[in-house]
Amino acid sequence: MRDFEGELAQRKQAGLYRTRRQISGPQQPVLTSDGKPLLSFCSNDYLGLANHPANIEALRNALPETGLGGASSHLICGHHDAHHQLEQRLARFTGRSSALFFSTGYMANMGVISALAGRGDTIFSDRLNHASIIDGCILSRAKVRRYAHGDMAELEAMLAQTSGHKLVVTDGVFSMDGDVARLKELARVCRTHDALLVVDDAHGIGVLGPQGRGSVAEQGMSEEDVPVLIGTLGKAVGTSGAFVAGSSVLIDYLVQKARTYIYTTAMPPAIATATCASIDLIERDDERRQHLRELVAVFREQASAMGYELMPSETPIQPIMVGNNWSALELSRALEERGFLVIAIRPPTVPAGEARLRVTLSAAHSKSDLDRLLRALSECRHLLAEPDIAV
Ligand SMILES: *Cc1c(COP(=O)(O)O)cnc(C)c1O
């Protein structure tokens, strides 16, 4: 018998033990945890839409029409008008011909990657890609080659050595670093070597690009450059689920082949209706994105002036590099004592020796929320060893 208790004890010793914090009330900057308020800087609700009255009202209004449960898979009798309308809305939003609504981003990546590549094919994957991409690659049974983060030269060399069907997959915005993939170059390399490019823009949709259309649109690219675009709806969009957008042939193919689409119960249709309302808000509301960009700029300027080591990120994901697991936990704990919730991210979510505090900013934060965080960070600065960069 495997020694589960022993393995848990080992994790605790290595500073890798994970616990779940219980919160009550809606997702918003001030969370209630154990009855006490904490100002959170770790949510992916980048636009503050998870608790937006217009989306909640859309959900409430939809319920008498749609009922609650999904009741069946899409291919039996679960494919509701509301799902169909969301798919059309997402296609329009992303400038693609068609879209397919999945229950989660994890399932979208598992289903899409394993549908588009199989035994005998090769998948090329950035080393910092999200866990759901890694798992999708494993599920596909294709050969997987991982290239160093953002290393186009290495990717191109690997592609040149490989024959057969090739798929390149990347995060649009890297979830733990916050940097944006070099999509123009990726698209060029893929075109040259006849590889299919898949971009998972979980953290770009809603946040980046004109009207929040994501990192692909921000870099001026279309369906021709990025034929397979994945996005999630539980982060900036503030509801739940995910989508794949592309040509109608691609979507038709996925309906036949994506097992995580076929063999699961349809999402409650009212969620799809609320998601349409949220997309409307996202398209209209440039002010949220503008405010968010301003918060990001202030955070970067002031935190780096304190001598914190930041990552080359212009997105709302602004990790503070720490290195050691225990130091990351200690900094997180010190911030919590001051009323802030910023979670330490440790291996295997990030590479060993690269533990960090993943600070995320949201349009729902006020300038004074950020000022308070910065003051606390300044008080806690002594907890970290001197970083490499000059103070
Ligand atoms: C969060 C995330 C996912 C998973 O999406 P869920 O809808 O939360 O399952 C997929 N890819 C990336 C890059 C992510 O950050």
CSV table of C-alpha atoms and ligand atoms in Angstrom, one decimal:
chain,number,residue,atom,x,y,z
A,1,MET,CA,0.0,0.0,0.0
A,2,ARG,CA,1.2,3.4,-0.9
A,3,ASP,CA,2.1,5.5,2.2
A,4,PHE,CA,-0.3,8.5,1.7
A,5,GLU,CA,0.3,9.9,5.2
A,6,GLY,CA,4.1,9.7,4.7
A,7,GLU,CA,3.8,11.5,1.4
A,8,LEU,CA,1.7,14.2,3.0
A,9,ALA,CA,4.2,14.7,5.8
A,10,GLN,CA,7.0,15.0,3.2
A,11,ARG,CA,5.1,17.7,1.4
A,12,LYS,CA,4.7,19.6,4.7
A,13,GLN,CA,8.4,19.3,5.4
A,14,ALA,CA,9.3,20.7,2.0
A,15,GLY,CA,6.9,23.7,2.3
A,16,LEU,CA,4.8,22.3,-0.5
A,17,TYR,CA,1.6,21.4,1.5
A,18,ARG,CA,-1.5,23.0,0.0
A,19,THR,CA,-4.5,24.1,2.0
A,20,ARG,CA,-7.8,25.6,0.9
A,21,ARG,CA,-9.0,28.8,2.4
A,22,GLN,CA,-12.7,29.1,3.0
A,23,ILE,CA,-14.3,32.3,2.0
A,24,SER,CA,-17.8,33.5,2.3
A,25,GLY,CA,-19.8,36.1,0.3
A,26,PRO,CA,-19.3,37.0,-3.4
A,27,GLN,CA,-16.0,37.3,-5.2
A,28,GLN,CA,-14.8,40.9,-4.9
A,29,PRO,CA,-11.7,42.6,-3.7
A,30,VAL,CA,-12.7,42.4,0.0
A,31,LEU,CA,-13.2,38.7,0.9
A,32,THR,CA,-14.5,37.4,4.2
A,33,SER,CA,-12.3,34.6,5.5
A,34,ASP,CA,-12.8,33.1,8.9
A,35,GLY,CA,-15.2,36.0,9.6
A,36,LYS,CA,-12.5,38.6,9.0
A,37,PRO,CA,-12.1,40.8,6.0
A,38,LEU,CA,-9.1,40.5,3.7
A,39,LEU,CA,-8.3,42.7,0.7
A,40,SER,CA,-7.5,40.2,-2.0
A,41,PHE,CA,-4.9,40.5,-4.7
A,42,CYS,CA,-5.0,37.0,-6.0
A,43,SER,CA,-8.2,36.5,-8.0
A,44,ASN,CA,-8.4,36.2,-11.7
A,45,ASP,CA,-11.6,38.3,-11.8
A,46,TYR,CA,-9.5,41.0,-13.6
A,47,LEU,CA,-12.4,43.2,-14.6
A,48,GLY,CA,-14.6,42.8,-11.4
A,49,LEU,CA,-17.4,41.1,-13.4
A,50,ALA,CA,-17.8,38.0,-11.1
A,51,ASN,CA,-20.2,39.9,-9.0
A,52,HIS,CA,-21.5,42.5,-11.5
A,53,PRO,CA,-25.2,43.3,-11.1
A,54,ALA,CA,-26.0,43.2,-14.8
A,55,ASN,CA,-24.6,39.7,-15.1
A,56,ILE,CA,-26.4,38.5,-12.0
A,57,GLU,CA,-29.7,40.0,-13.3
A,58,ALA,CA,-29.2,38.3,-16.7
A,59,LEU,CA,-28.8,35.0,-14.9
A,60,ARG,CA,-31.8,35.6,-12.8
A,61,ASN,CA,-34.0,36.6,-15.8
A,62,ALA,CA,-32.8,33.6,-17.8
A,63,LEU,CA,-33.7,31.0,-15.1
A,64,PRO,CA,-37.5,30.9,-15.6
A,65,GLU,CA,-36.8,30.4,-19.4
A,66,THR,CA,-34.1,27.8,-19.2
A,67,GLY,CA,-34.5,26.2,-15.8
A,68,LEU,CA,-31.4,25.2,-13.9
A,69,GLY,CA,-29.7,22.0,-14.9
A,70,GLY,CA,-28.0,21.0,-18.2
A,71,ALA,CA,-29.6,17.5,-17.8
A,72,SER,CA,-27.8,15.9,-20.7
A,73,SER,CA,-24.7,16.2,-23.0
A,74,HIS,CA,-24.9,18.5,-26.0
A,75,LEU,CA,-25.1,15.6,-28.4
A,76,ILE,CA,-28.2,14.0,-26.7
A,77,CYS,CA,-30.7,16.7,-25.7
A,78,GLY,CA,-28.6,19.2,-23.7
A,79,HIS,CA,-27.8,21.7,-26.4
A,80,HIS,CA,-29.9,24.7,-25.5
A,81,ASP,CA,-30.7,27.9,-27.5
A,82,ALA,CA,-28.8,29.7,-24.8
A,83,HIS,CA,-25.7,27.7,-25.5
A,84,HIS,CA,-26.1,28.3,-29.2
A,85,GLN,CA,-26.5,32.1,-28.7
A,86,LEU,CA,-23.4,32.3,-26.6
A,87,GLU,CA,-21.4,30.4,-29.2
A,88,GLN,CA,-22.5,32.9,-31.9
A,89,ARG,CA,-21.7,35.8,-29.5
A,90,LEU,CA,-18.2,34.4,-28.9
A,91,ALA,CA,-17.6,33.9,-32.6
A,92,ARG,CA,-18.5,37.5,-33.3
A,93,PHE,CA,-16.5,38.7,-30.3
A,94,THR,CA,-13.3,36.9,-31.4
A,95,GLY,CA,-13.8,37.5,-35.1
A,96,ARG,CA,-14.0,33.8,-35.9
A,97,SER,CA,-16.6,32.0,-38.0
A,98,SER,CA,-17.6,29.6,-35.2
A,99,ALA,CA,-17.2,28.8,-31.5
A,100,LEU,CA,-17.8,25.9,-29.2
A,101,PHE,CA,-18.7,26.3,-25.5
A,102,PHE,CA,-16.9,24.0,-23.0
A,103,SER,CA,-17.6,23.5,-19.3
A,104,THR,CA,-14.1,24.6,-18.2
A,105,GLY,CA,-10.8,25.7,-19.7
A,106,TYR,CA,-9.2,22.6,-18.3
A,107,MET,CA,-11.7,20.5,-20.3
A,108,ALA,CA,-11.3,22.7,-23.4
A,109,ASN,CA,-7.6,22.2,-23.5
A,110,MET,CA,-7.8,18.4,-22.8
A,111,GLY,CA,-10.5,18.0,-25.4
A,112,VAL,CA,-9.1,20.2,-28.2
A,113,ILE,CA,-5.5,19.1,-28.0
A,114,SER,CA,-6.4,15.4,-27.9
A,115,ALA,CA,-8.8,15.8,-30.7
A,116,LEU,CA,-6.3,17.7,-33.0
A,117,ALA,CA,-3.3,15.5,-32.4
A,118,GLY,CA,-2.9,11.8,-31.9
A,119,ARG,CA,-0.4,8.9,-32.1
A,120,GLY,CA,2.3,9.6,-34.7
A,121,ASP,CA,1.8,13.3,-34.5
A,122,THR,CA,4.1,15.8,-32.7
A,123,ILE,CA,3.0,18.6,-30.3
A,124,PHE,CA,5.3,21.4,-29.5
A,125,SER,CA,4.6,23.1,-26.1
A,126,ASP,CA,6.1,26.0,-24.3
A,127,ARG,CA,7.7,24.9,-21.0
A,128,LEU,CA,5.6,27.4,-19.0
A,129,ASN,CA,2.3,26.3,-20.5
A,130,HIS,CA,-0.7,25.7,-18.2
A,131,ALA,CA,-1.2,22.3,-16.5
A,132,SER,CA,-4.3,21.6,-18.6
A,133,ILE,CA,-2.3,21.9,-21.8
A,134,ILE,CA,0.3,19.5,-20.4
A,135,ASP,CA,-2.4,17.1,-19.5
A,136,GLY,CA,-4.1,17.5,-23.0
A,137,CYS,CA,-0.7,16.6,-24.6
A,138,ILE,CA,-0.4,13.5,-22.5
A,139,LEU,CA,-4.0,12.5,-23.2
A,140,SER,CA,-3.4,12.8,-27.0
A,141,ARG,CA,-0.7,10.1,-27.0
A,142,ALA,CA,1.2,12.3,-29.5
A,143,LYS,CA,4.9,12.8,-29.1
A,144,VAL,CA,5.5,16.0,-27.0
A,145,ARG,CA,8.5,18.3,-27.4
A,146,ARG,CA,8.8,21.1,-24.9
A,147,TYR,CA,10.7,24.2,-26.0
A,148,ALA,CA,12.3,26.7,-23.6
A,149,HIS,CA,9.9,29.5,-22.6
A,150,GLY,CA,9.4,31.8,-25.6
A,151,ASP,CA,12.4,30.4,-27.4
A,152,MET,CA,11.5,30.7,-31.0
A,153,ALA,CA,14.9,29.6,-32.3
A,154,GLU,CA,14.6,26.3,-30.4
A,155,LEU,CA,11.0,25.8,-31.5
A,156,GLU,CA,11.9,26.4,-35.1
A,157,ALA,CA,14.9,24.0,-34.9
A,158,MET,CA,12.6,21.3,-33.4
A,159,LEU,CA,9.9,21.9,-36.1
A,160,ALA,CA,12.5,21.6,-38.9
A,161,GLN,CA,13.6,18.2,-37.6
A,162,THR,CA,10.1,16.8,-37.5
A,163,SER,CA,7.9,15.4,-40.2
A,164,GLY,CA,4.3,14.5,-40.0
A,165,HIS,CA,1.4,16.4,-38.5
A,166,LYS,CA,2.6,19.1,-36.1
A,167,LEU,CA,0.7,21.2,-33.5
A,168,VAL,CA,2.2,24.1,-31.6
A,169,VAL,CA,0.4,25.1,-28.4
A,170,THR,CA,1.0,28.1,-26.2
A,171,ASP,CA,-0.6,30.2,-23.5
A,172,GLY,CA,-1.4,33.7,-24.8
A,173,VAL,CA,-0.6,35.2,-21.4
A,174,PHE,CA,1.5,33.0,-19.2
A,175,SER,CA,-0.6,32.4,-16.1
A,176,MET,CA,2.2,32.4,-13.5
A,177,ASP,CA,4.5,35.0,-15.1
A,178,GLY,CA,2.1,37.4,-16.8
A,179,ASP,CA,4.1,37.8,-20.0
A,180,VAL,CA,2.5,37.6,-23.4
A,181,ALA,CA,3.5,35.0,-26.0
A,182,ARG,CA,5.3,36.3,-29.1
A,183,LEU,CA,2.3,35.3,-31.3
A,184,LYS,CA,3.5,37.0,-34.5
A,185,GLU,CA,6.6,35.0,-34.5
A,186,LEU,CA,4.8,31.8,-33.5
A,187,ALA,CA,2.4,32.3,-36.4
A,188,ARG,CA,5.3,32.8,-38.8
A,189,VAL,CA,7.2,29.8,-37.6
A,190,CYS,CA,4.0,27.7,-37.8
A,191,ARG,CA,3.3,28.8,-41.3
A,192,THR,CA,6.8,28.1,-42.5
A,193,HIS,CA,6.8,24.6,-41.0
A,194,ASP,CA,3.2,23.7,-41.7
A,195,ALA,CA,2.2,23.4,-38.0
A,196,LEU,CA,-1.2,24.2,-36.6
A,197,LEU,CA,-1.1,26.9,-33.9
A,198,VAL,CA,-3.3,26.7,-30.8
A,199,VAL,CA,-3.4,29.7,-28.4
A,200,ASP,CA,-4.9,29.4,-25.0
A,201,ASP,CA,-5.8,33.0,-24.1
A,202,ALA,CA,-7.3,32.3,-20.6
A,203,HIS,CA,-5.8,35.5,-19.2
A,204,GLY,CA,-5.9,37.7,-22.2
A,205,ILE,CA,-9.6,37.5,-23.1
A,206,GLY,CA,-11.4,40.6,-21.7
A,207,VAL,CA,-8.2,42.2,-20.6
A,208,LEU,CA,-6.0,42.8,-23.6
A,209,GLY,CA,-6.6,44.1,-27.1
A,210,PRO,CA,-9.2,46.3,-28.6
A,211,GLN,CA,-12.5,45.9,-26.7
A,212,GLY,CA,-10.9,43.1,-24.7
A,213,ARG,CA,-10.7,40.7,-27.6
A,214,GLY,CA,-7.5,39.2,-26.2
A,215,SER,CA,-3.8,38.9,-26.9
A,216,VAL,CA,-4.3,37.6,-30.4
A,217,ALA,CA,-6.3,40.7,-31.4
A,218,GLU,CA,-3.9,42.9,-29.5
A,219,GLN,CA,-1.1,41.7,-31.8
A,220,GLY,CA,-3.2,42.4,-34.8
A,221,MET,CA,-3.8,38.8,-35.8
A,222,SER,CA,-6.7,36.9,-37.1
A,223,GLU,CA,-8.0,33.4,-37.7
A,224,GLU,CA,-5.5,32.9,-40.5
A,225,ASP,CA,-2.6,33.4,-38.0
A,226,VAL,CA,-4.2,31.6,-35.1
A,227,PRO,CA,-6.6,29.0,-36.4
A,228,VAL,CA,-7.4,27.6,-33.0
A,229,LEU,CA,-8.2,30.1,-30.2
A,230,ILE,CA,-9.2,29.0,-26.7
A,231,GLY,CA,-10.5,31.3,-24.0
A,232,THR,CA,-11.9,30.9,-20.6
A,233,LEU,CA,-15.0,32.5,-19.1
A,234,GLY,CA,-14.3,32.1,-15.4
A,235,LYS,CA,-11.6,34.7,-15.2
A,236,ALA,CA,-12.0,38.2,-16.7
A,237,VAL,CA,-15.4,37.3,-18.1
A,238,GLY,CA,-16.5,36.6,-14.5
A,239,THR,CA,-18.9,33.6,-15.1
A,240,SER,CA,-17.9,30.1,-15.9
A,241,GLY,CA,-16.8,27.8,-18.8
A,242,ALA,CA,-14.5,28.2,-21.8
A,243,PHE,CA,-14.6,28.2,-25.5
A,244,VAL,CA,-12.8,27.3,-28.7
A,245,ALA,CA,-13.1,29.6,-31.7
A,246,GLY,CA,-12.1,29.0,-35.3
A,247,SER,CA,-13.4,28.0,-38.7
A,248,SER,CA,-16.7,26.1,-38.9
A,249,VAL,CA,-14.9,23.1,-40.2
A,250,LEU,CA,-12.7,23.1,-37.0
A,251,ILE,CA,-15.7,23.4,-34.8
A,252,ASP,CA,-17.6,20.7,-36.6
A,253,TYR,CA,-14.6,18.4,-36.3
A,254,LEU,CA,-14.3,19.1,-32.5
A,255,VAL,CA,-18.0,18.4,-32.0
A,256,GLN,CA,-17.3,14.9,-33.5
A,257,LYS,CA,-14.0,14.3,-31.7
A,258,ALA,CA,-13.4,16.3,-28.5
A,259,ARG,CA,-14.2,13.8,-25.8
A,260,THR,CA,-14.5,16.4,-23.0
A,261,TYR,CA,-17.2,18.1,-25.0
A,262,ILE,CA,-19.1,15.0,-26.0
A,263,TYR,CA,-19.1,13.0,-22.8
A,264,THR,CA,-20.1,15.6,-20.2
A,265,THR,CA,-23.3,17.3,-19.2
A,266,ALA,CA,-24.0,20.6,-20.7
A,267,MET,CA,-23.4,23.7,-18.5
A,268,PRO,CA,-26.6,25.2,-17.0
A,269,PRO,CA,-27.9,27.2,-20.0
A,270,ALA,CA,-28.6,30.3,-17.8
A,271,ILE,CA,-24.8,30.6,-17.3
A,272,ALA,CA,-24.5,31.0,-21.0
A,273,THR,CA,-27.0,33.8,-21.0
A,274,ALA,CA,-25.2,35.6,-18.2
A,275,THR,CA,-22.0,35.1,-20.1
A,276,CYS,CA,-23.5,36.9,-23.1
A,277,ALA,CA,-24.3,39.8,-20.9
A,278,SER,CA,-20.8,39.9,-19.6
A,279,ILE,CA,-19.3,39.9,-23.1
A,280,ASP,CA,-21.6,42.9,-23.8
A,281,LEU,CA,-20.1,44.7,-20.8
A,282,ILE,CA,-16.5,43.8,-21.8
A,283,GLU,CA,-16.9,45.1,-25.4
A,284,ARG,CA,-18.4,48.4,-24.2
A,285,ASP,CA,-16.4,49.2,-21.1
A,286,ASP,CA,-12.9,50.4,-22.1
A,287,GLU,CA,-12.8,52.4,-18.8
A,288,ARG,CA,-12.3,49.2,-16.8
A,289,ARG,CA,-9.4,48.2,-18.9
A,290,GLN,CA,-7.9,51.7,-18.7
A,291,HIS,CA,-8.2,51.8,-14.9
A,292,LEU,CA,-6.6,48.4,-14.7
A,293,ARG,CA,-3.7,49.5,-16.9
A,294,GLU,CA,-3.1,52.4,-14.6
A,295,LEU,CA,-3.1,50.2,-11.5
A,296,VAL,CA,-0.6,47.9,-13.2
A,297,ALA,CA,1.7,50.8,-14.0
A,298,VAL,CA,1.6,52.2,-10.5
A,299,PHE,CA,2.2,48.7,-9.0
A,300,ARG,CA,5.2,48.0,-11.2
A,301,GLU,CA,6.8,51.4,-10.6
A,302,GLN,CA,6.4,51.4,-6.8
A,303,ALA,CA,7.1,47.7,-6.1
A,304,SER,CA,10.3,47.7,-8.1
A,305,ALA,CA,11.4,50.9,-6.5
A,306,MET,CA,11.1,49.1,-3.2
A,307,GLY,CA,13.5,46.5,-4.6
A,308,TYR,CA,11.1,43.7,-5.2
A,309,GLU,CA,11.9,41.6,-8.2
A,310,LEU,CA,9.1,41.7,-10.7
A,311,MET,CA,8.6,39.8,-14.0
A,312,PRO,CA,8.6,41.4,-17.4
A,313,SER,CA,4.8,41.6,-17.4
A,314,GLU,CA,2.5,44.4,-18.6
A,315,THR,CA,-0.7,42.4,-17.7
A,316,PRO,CA,-2.6,42.3,-14.4
A,317,ILE,CA,-0.5,39.3,-13.4
A,318,GLN,CA,2.4,40.8,-11.5
A,319,PRO,CA,4.3,38.2,-9.6
A,320,ILE,CA,6.9,39.1,-7.0
A,321,MET,CA,9.8,36.6,-7.4
A,322,VAL,CA,10.9,35.1,-4.1
A,323,GLY,CA,12.7,31.8,-4.9
A,324,ASN,CA,12.5,29.8,-1.7
A,325,ASN,CA,9.2,28.2,-0.7
A,326,TRP,CA,9.4,29.2,2.9
A,327,SER,CA,10.2,32.8,2.2
A,328,ALA,CA,7.2,33.0,-0.2
A,329,LEU,CA,5.0,31.6,2.5
A,330,GLU,CA,6.4,33.9,5.1
A,331,LEU,CA,5.8,37.0,2.9
A,332,SER,CA,2.3,35.9,2.2
A,333,ARG,CA,1.7,35.4,5.9
A,334,ALA,CA,3.1,38.8,6.8
A,335,LEU,CA,0.7,40.4,4.3
A,336,GLU,CA,-2.2,38.5,5.7
A,337,GLU,CA,-1.4,39.8,9.2
A,338,ARG,CA,-1.8,43.2,7.7
A,339,GLY,CA,-5.2,42.3,6.1
A,340,PHE,CA,-4.1,41.3,2.5
A,341,LEU,CA,-4.6,38.1,0.7
A,342,VAL,CA,-1.8,37.3,-1.8
A,343,ILE,CA,-1.1,33.6,-2.3
A,344,ALA,CA,2.4,32.1,-2.5
A,345,ILE,CA,2.8,30.0,-5.7
A,346,ARG,CA,5.1,27.1,-5.3
A,347,PRO,CA,6.3,24.1,-7.3
A,348,PRO,CA,5.1,22.2,-9.2
A,349,THR,CA,2.9,25.1,-10.3
A,350,VAL,CA,6.1,27.0,-11.0
A,351,PRO,CA,9.6,25.5,-11.5
A,352,ALA,CA,11.6,24.5,-8.4
A,353,GLY,CA,13.4,27.5,-6.8
A,354,GLU,CA,11.0,30.0,-8.4
A,355,ALA,CA,8.4,30.3,-5.7
A,356,ARG,CA,6.6,33.7,-5.9
A,357,LEU,CA,3.8,35.8,-4.7
A,358,ARG,CA,1.3,36.0,-7.6
A,359,VAL,CA,-0.1,39.5,-7.2
A,360,THR,CA,-3.1,40.0,-9.5
A,361,LEU,CA,-4.8,43.4,-10.0
A,362,SER,CA,-8.4,43.9,-10.9
A,363,ALA,CA,-10.4,46.8,-12.3
A,364,ALA,CA,-12.5,46.4,-9.1
A,365,HIS,CA,-9.5,47.6,-7.0
A,366,SER,CA,-9.5,51.3,-6.2
A,367,LYS,CA,-6.3,53.3,-6.4
A,368,SER,CA,-6.4,53.5,-2.6
A,369,ASP,CA,-6.7,49.6,-2.3
A,370,LEU,CA,-3.5,49.5,-4.3
A,371,ASP,CA,-1.8,52.2,-2.2
A,372,ARG,CA,-2.6,50.1,0.9
A,373,LEU,CA,-1.1,47.0,-0.6
A,374,LEU,CA,2.0,48.9,-1.5
A,375,ARG,CA,2.4,50.3,2.0
A,376,ALA,CA,2.2,46.8,3.4
A,377,LEU,CA,4.7,45.5,0.9
A,378,SER,CA,7.1,48.3,1.9
A,379,GLU,CA,6.7,47.2,5.6
A,380,CYS,CA,7.4,43.6,4.6
A,381,ARG,CA,10.3,44.2,2.3
A,382,HIS,CA,12.9,43.3,5.0
A,383,LEU,CA,11.6,39.7,5.1
A,384,LEU,CA,13.3,39.0,1.7
A,385,ALA,CA,17.0,38.7,1.2
A,386,GLU,CA,18.5,41.4,-1.1
A,387,PRO,CA,17.5,40.7,-4.6
A,388,ASP,CA,19.9,40.7,-7.5
A,389,ILE,CA,18.7,44.0,-8.8
A,390,ALA,CA,19.9,47.3,-7.4
A,391,VAL,CA,17.7,48.9,-4.8
B,1,LIG,C1,-7.1,28.9,-15.6
B,1,LIG,C2,-6.5,28.4,-16.9
B,1,LIG,C3,-7.1,27.3,-17.6
B,1,LIG,C4,-8.2,26.6,-17.0
B,1,LIG,O1,-9.4,27.2,-17.1
B,1,LIG,P1,-10.6,26.9,-16.1
B,1,LIG,O2,-11.8,27.4,-16.8
B,1,LIG,O3,-10.3,27.5,-14.9
B,1,LIG,O4,-10.7,25.4,-16.0
B,1,LIG,C5,-6.6,27.0,-18.8
B,1,LIG,N1,-5.5,27.6,-19.3
B,1,LIG,C6,-4.9,28.6,-18.6
B,1,LIG,C7,-3.7,29.2,-19.3
B,1,LIG,C8,-5.3,29.0,-17.4
B,1,LIG,O5,-4.7,29.9,-16.7
